Short mmCIF file of C-alpha atoms and ligand atoms in Angstrom, two decimals:
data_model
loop_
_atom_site.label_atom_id
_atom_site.label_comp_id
_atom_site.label_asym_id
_atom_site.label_seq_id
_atom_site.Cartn_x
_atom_site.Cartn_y
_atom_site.Cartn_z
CA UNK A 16 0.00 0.00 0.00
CA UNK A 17 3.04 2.29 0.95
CA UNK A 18 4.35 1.74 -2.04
CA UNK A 19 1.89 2.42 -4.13
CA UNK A 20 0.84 5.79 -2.90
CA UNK A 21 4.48 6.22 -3.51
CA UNK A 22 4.84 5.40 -7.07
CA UNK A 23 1.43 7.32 -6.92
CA UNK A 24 3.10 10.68 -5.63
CA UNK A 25 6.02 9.73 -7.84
CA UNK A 26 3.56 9.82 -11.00
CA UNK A 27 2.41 12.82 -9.87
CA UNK A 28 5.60 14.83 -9.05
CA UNK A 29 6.73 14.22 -12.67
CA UNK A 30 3.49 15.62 -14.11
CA UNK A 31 3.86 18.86 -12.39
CA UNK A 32 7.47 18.80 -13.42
CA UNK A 33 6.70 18.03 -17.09
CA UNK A 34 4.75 20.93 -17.46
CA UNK A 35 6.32 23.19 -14.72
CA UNK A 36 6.23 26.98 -16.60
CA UNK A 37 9.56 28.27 -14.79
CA UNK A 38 11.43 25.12 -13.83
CA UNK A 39 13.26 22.63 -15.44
CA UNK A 40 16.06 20.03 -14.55
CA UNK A 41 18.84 21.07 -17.01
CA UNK A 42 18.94 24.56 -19.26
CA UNK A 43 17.56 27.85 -19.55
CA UNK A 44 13.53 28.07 -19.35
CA UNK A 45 11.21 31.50 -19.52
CA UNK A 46 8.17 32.19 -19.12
CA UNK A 47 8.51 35.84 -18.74
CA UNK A 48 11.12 38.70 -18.03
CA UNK A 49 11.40 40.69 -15.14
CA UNK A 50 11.78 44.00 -16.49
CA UNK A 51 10.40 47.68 -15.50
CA UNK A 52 10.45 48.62 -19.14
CA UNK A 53 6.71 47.77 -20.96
CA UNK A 54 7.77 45.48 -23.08
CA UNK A 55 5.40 42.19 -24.19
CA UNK A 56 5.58 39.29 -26.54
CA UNK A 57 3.45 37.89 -28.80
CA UNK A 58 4.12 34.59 -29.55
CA UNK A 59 2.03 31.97 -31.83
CA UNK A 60 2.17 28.79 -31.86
CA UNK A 61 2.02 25.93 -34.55
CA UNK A 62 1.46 25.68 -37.89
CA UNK A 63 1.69 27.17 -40.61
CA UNK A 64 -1.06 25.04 -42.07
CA UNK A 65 -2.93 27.24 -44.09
CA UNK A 66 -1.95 30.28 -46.46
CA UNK A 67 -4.84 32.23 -46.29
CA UNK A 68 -4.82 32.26 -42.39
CA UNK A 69 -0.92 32.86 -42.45
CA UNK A 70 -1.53 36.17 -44.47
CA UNK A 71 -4.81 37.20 -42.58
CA UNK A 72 -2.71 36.90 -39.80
CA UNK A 73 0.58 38.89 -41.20
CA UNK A 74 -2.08 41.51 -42.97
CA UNK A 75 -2.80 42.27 -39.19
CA UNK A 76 0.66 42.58 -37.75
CA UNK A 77 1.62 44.53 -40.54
CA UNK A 78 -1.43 47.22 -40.34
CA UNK A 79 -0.52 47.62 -36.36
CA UNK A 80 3.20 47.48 -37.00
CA UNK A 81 4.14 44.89 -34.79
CA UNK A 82 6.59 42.13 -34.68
CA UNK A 83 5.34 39.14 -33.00
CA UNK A 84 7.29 35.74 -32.61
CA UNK A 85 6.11 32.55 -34.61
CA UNK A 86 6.81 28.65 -32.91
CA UNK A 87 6.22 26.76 -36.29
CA UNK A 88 6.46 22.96 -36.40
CA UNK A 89 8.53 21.37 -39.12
CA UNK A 90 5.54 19.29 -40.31
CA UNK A 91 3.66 22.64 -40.65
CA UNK A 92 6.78 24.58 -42.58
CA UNK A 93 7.45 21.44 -44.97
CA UNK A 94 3.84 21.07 -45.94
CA UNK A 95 3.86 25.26 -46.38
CA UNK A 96 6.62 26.69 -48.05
CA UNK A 97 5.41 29.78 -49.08
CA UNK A 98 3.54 30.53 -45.76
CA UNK A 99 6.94 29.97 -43.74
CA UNK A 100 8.77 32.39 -45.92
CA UNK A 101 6.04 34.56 -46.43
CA UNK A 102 6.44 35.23 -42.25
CA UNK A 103 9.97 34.98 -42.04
CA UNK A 104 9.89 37.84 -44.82
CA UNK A 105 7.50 39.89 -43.14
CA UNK A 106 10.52 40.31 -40.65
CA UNK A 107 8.74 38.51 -37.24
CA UNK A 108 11.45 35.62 -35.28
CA UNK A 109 10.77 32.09 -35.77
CA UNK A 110 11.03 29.68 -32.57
CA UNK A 111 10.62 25.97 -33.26
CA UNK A 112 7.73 23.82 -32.08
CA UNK A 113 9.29 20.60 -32.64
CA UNK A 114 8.94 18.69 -35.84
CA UNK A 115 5.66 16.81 -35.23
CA UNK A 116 3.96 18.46 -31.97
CA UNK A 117 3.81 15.15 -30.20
CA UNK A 118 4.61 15.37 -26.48
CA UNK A 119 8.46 15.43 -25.91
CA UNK A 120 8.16 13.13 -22.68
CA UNK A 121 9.71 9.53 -22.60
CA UNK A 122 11.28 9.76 -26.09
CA UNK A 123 14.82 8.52 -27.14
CA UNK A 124 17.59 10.69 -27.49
CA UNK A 125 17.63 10.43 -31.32
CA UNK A 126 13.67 10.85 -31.47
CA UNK A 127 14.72 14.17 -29.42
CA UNK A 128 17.26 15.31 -31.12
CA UNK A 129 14.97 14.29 -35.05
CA UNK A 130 12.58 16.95 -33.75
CA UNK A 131 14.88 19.72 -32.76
CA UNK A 132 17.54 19.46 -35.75
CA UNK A 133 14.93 18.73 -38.82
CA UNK A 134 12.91 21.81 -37.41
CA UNK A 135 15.67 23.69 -37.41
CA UNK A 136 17.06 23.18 -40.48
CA UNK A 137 13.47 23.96 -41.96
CA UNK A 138 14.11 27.16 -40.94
CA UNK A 139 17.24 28.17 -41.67
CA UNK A 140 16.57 26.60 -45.24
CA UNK A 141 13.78 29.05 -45.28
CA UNK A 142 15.96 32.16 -44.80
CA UNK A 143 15.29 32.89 -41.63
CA UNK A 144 18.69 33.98 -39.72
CA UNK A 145 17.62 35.36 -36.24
CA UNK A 146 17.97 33.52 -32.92
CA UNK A 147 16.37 30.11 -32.43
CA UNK A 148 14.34 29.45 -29.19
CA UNK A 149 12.25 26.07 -28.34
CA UNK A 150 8.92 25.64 -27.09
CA UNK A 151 8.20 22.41 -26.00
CA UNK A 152 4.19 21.16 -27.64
CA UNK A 153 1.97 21.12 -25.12
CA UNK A 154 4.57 22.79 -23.03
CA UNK A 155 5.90 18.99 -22.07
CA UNK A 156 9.11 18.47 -21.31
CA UNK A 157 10.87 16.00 -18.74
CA UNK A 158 14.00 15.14 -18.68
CA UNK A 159 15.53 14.27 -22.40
CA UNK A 160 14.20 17.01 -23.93
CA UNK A 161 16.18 19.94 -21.20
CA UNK A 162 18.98 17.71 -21.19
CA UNK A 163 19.08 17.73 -24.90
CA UNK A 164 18.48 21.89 -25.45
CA UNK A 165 21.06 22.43 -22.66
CA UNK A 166 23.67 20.45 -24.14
CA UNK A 167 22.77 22.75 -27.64
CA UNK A 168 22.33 25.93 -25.96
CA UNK A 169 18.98 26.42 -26.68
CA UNK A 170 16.71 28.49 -24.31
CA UNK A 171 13.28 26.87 -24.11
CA UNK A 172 10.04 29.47 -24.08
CA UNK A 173 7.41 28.83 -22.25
CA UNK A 174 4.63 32.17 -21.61
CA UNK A 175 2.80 33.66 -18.82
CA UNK A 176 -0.88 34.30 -20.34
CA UNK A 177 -2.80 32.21 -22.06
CA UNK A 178 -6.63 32.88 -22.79
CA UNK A 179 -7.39 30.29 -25.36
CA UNK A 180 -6.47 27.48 -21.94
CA UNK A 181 -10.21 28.82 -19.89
CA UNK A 182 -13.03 27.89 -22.19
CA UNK A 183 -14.82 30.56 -20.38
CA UNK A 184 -12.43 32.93 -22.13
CA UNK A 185 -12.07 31.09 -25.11
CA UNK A 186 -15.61 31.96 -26.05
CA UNK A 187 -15.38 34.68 -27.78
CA UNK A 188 -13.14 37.27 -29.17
CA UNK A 189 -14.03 40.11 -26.72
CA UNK A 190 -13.49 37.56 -23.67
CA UNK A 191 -9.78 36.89 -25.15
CA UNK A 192 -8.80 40.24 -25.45
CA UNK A 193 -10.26 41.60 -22.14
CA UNK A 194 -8.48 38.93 -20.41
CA UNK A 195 -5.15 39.54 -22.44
CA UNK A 196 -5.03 43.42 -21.69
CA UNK A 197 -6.05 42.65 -18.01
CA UNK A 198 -3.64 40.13 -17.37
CA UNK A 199 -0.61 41.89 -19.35
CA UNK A 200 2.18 43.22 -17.31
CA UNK A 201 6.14 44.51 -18.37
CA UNK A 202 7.83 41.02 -19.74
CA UNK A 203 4.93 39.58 -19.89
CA UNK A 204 4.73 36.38 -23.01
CA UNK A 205 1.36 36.18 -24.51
CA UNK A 206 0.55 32.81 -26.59
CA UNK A 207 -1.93 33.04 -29.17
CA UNK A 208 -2.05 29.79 -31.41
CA UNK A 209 -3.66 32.14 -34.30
CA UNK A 210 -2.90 30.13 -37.47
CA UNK A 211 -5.62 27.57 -36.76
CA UNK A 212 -8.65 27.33 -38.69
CA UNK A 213 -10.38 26.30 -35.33
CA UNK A 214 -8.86 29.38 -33.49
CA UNK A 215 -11.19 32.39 -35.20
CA UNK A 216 -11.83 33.89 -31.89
CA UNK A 217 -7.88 34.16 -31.06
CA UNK A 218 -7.24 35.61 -34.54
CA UNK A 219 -10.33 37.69 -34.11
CA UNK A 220 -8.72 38.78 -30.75
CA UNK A 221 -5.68 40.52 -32.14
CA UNK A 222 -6.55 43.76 -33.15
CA UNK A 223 -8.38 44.48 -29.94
CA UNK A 224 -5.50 43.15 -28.21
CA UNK A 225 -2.92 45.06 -30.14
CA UNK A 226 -4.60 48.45 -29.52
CA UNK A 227 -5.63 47.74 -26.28
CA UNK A 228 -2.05 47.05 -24.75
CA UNK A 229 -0.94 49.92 -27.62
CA UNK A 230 -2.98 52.21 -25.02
CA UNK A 231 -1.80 50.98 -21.70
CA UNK A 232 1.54 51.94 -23.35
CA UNK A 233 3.18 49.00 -23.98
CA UNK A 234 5.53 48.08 -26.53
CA UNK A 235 5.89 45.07 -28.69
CA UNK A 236 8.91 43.43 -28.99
CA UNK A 237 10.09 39.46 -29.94
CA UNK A 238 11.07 36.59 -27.62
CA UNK A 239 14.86 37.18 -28.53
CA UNK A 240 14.48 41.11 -27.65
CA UNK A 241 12.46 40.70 -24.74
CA UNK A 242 15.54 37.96 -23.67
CA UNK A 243 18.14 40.53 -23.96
CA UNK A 244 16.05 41.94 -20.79
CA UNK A 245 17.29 39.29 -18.95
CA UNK A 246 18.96 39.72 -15.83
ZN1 LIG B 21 1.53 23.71 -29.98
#
């Protein structure tokens, strides 16, 4: 009996650890900067899947002038050429999401280290030249995955508001930015995942959100330039 509730607290422990925001065994992890300076990242995660929703999306950004960050997955980016370079042209930073978006726990070294590498190289063979963080799908990671981004010097991303998680806030546009605006602060990482063709009340969201934190005087910046805030 002991010993059960044991392996039972073990099981646990590791599933707060796998998706811990601001801890992780080995490497660098952020979920936001402390800085007085009103600075805030958008980030959006995976894709690109679609064309259409990849320029409705950059159509936006452009109109408000900002520069948000991009965590594509290398399934997304092979299947979407001309999406990936269409953002990577539009000037915004490109983090990878892993290769396929399945959860980075209990996988192999090499299965690791297939997801990192082929994702990168999609994106450097895309043109894209800037700094290359990691965000782990589903925000998963355990122990192989830290170990392996340590051992690379790669600085995993994680964020500090996320609407589209309460499906009380998910429910409409309005509800996503309120919450967004309300819950922003200076280093604050917003994720977004606004190039699904589910996710029309996050994409909806943006403008409002945009002008909204535009107003409270904050400044957009990307993950990279938000990182140099680092203490
Ligand atoms: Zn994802």
């Amino acid at each position: 009996m002991v010993s059960l509730l044991l392996v039972v607290a073990l099981a646990a422990g590791l599933w707060q650890l796998s998706k811990a925001r601001s801890f992780q065994l080995f490497g660098d992890i952020v979920s936001q900067v402390e800085t007085s300076e009103k600075l805030i990242a958008l980030t959006f995660d995976d894709g690109p899947w679609n064309a259409d929703i990849t320029d409705q999306v950059l159509d936006t950004l452009n109109q408000h002038q900002v520069k948000a960050t991009f965590y594509l997955n290398g399934k997304g980016m092979a299947s979407n050429p001309n999406a990936t370079s269409s953002i990577i042209g539009h000037g915004h930073e490109i983090g990878n999401h892993s290769y396929s978006h399945d959860r980075l726990v209990f996988k192999t070294p090499t299965e690791i280290a297939y997801e990192i590498e082929t994702t990168n190289q999609l994106i450097r063979s895309a043109g894209y030249e800037g700094d290359i963080t990691f965000r782990p799908p589903y925000g998963k990671k355990l122990f192989v995955l830290p170990h392996y981004l340590s051992q690379q010097d790669i600085v995993t991303v994680m964020w500090s508001i996320e609407p589209e998680t309460y499906s009380e806030i998910n429910k409409s546009s309005e509800s996503i930015a309120e919450f967004v605006i309300e819950q922003s602060k200076p280093g604050a990482i917003i994720l977004l995942h606004v190039l699904g063709s589910k996710n029309t009340h996050a994409r909806d969201a943006l403008p409002s959100i945009i002008d909204g934190l535009k107003q409270d005087g904050f400044e957009f910046v990307t993950v990279s330039e938000l990182l140099e805030k680092k203490s």
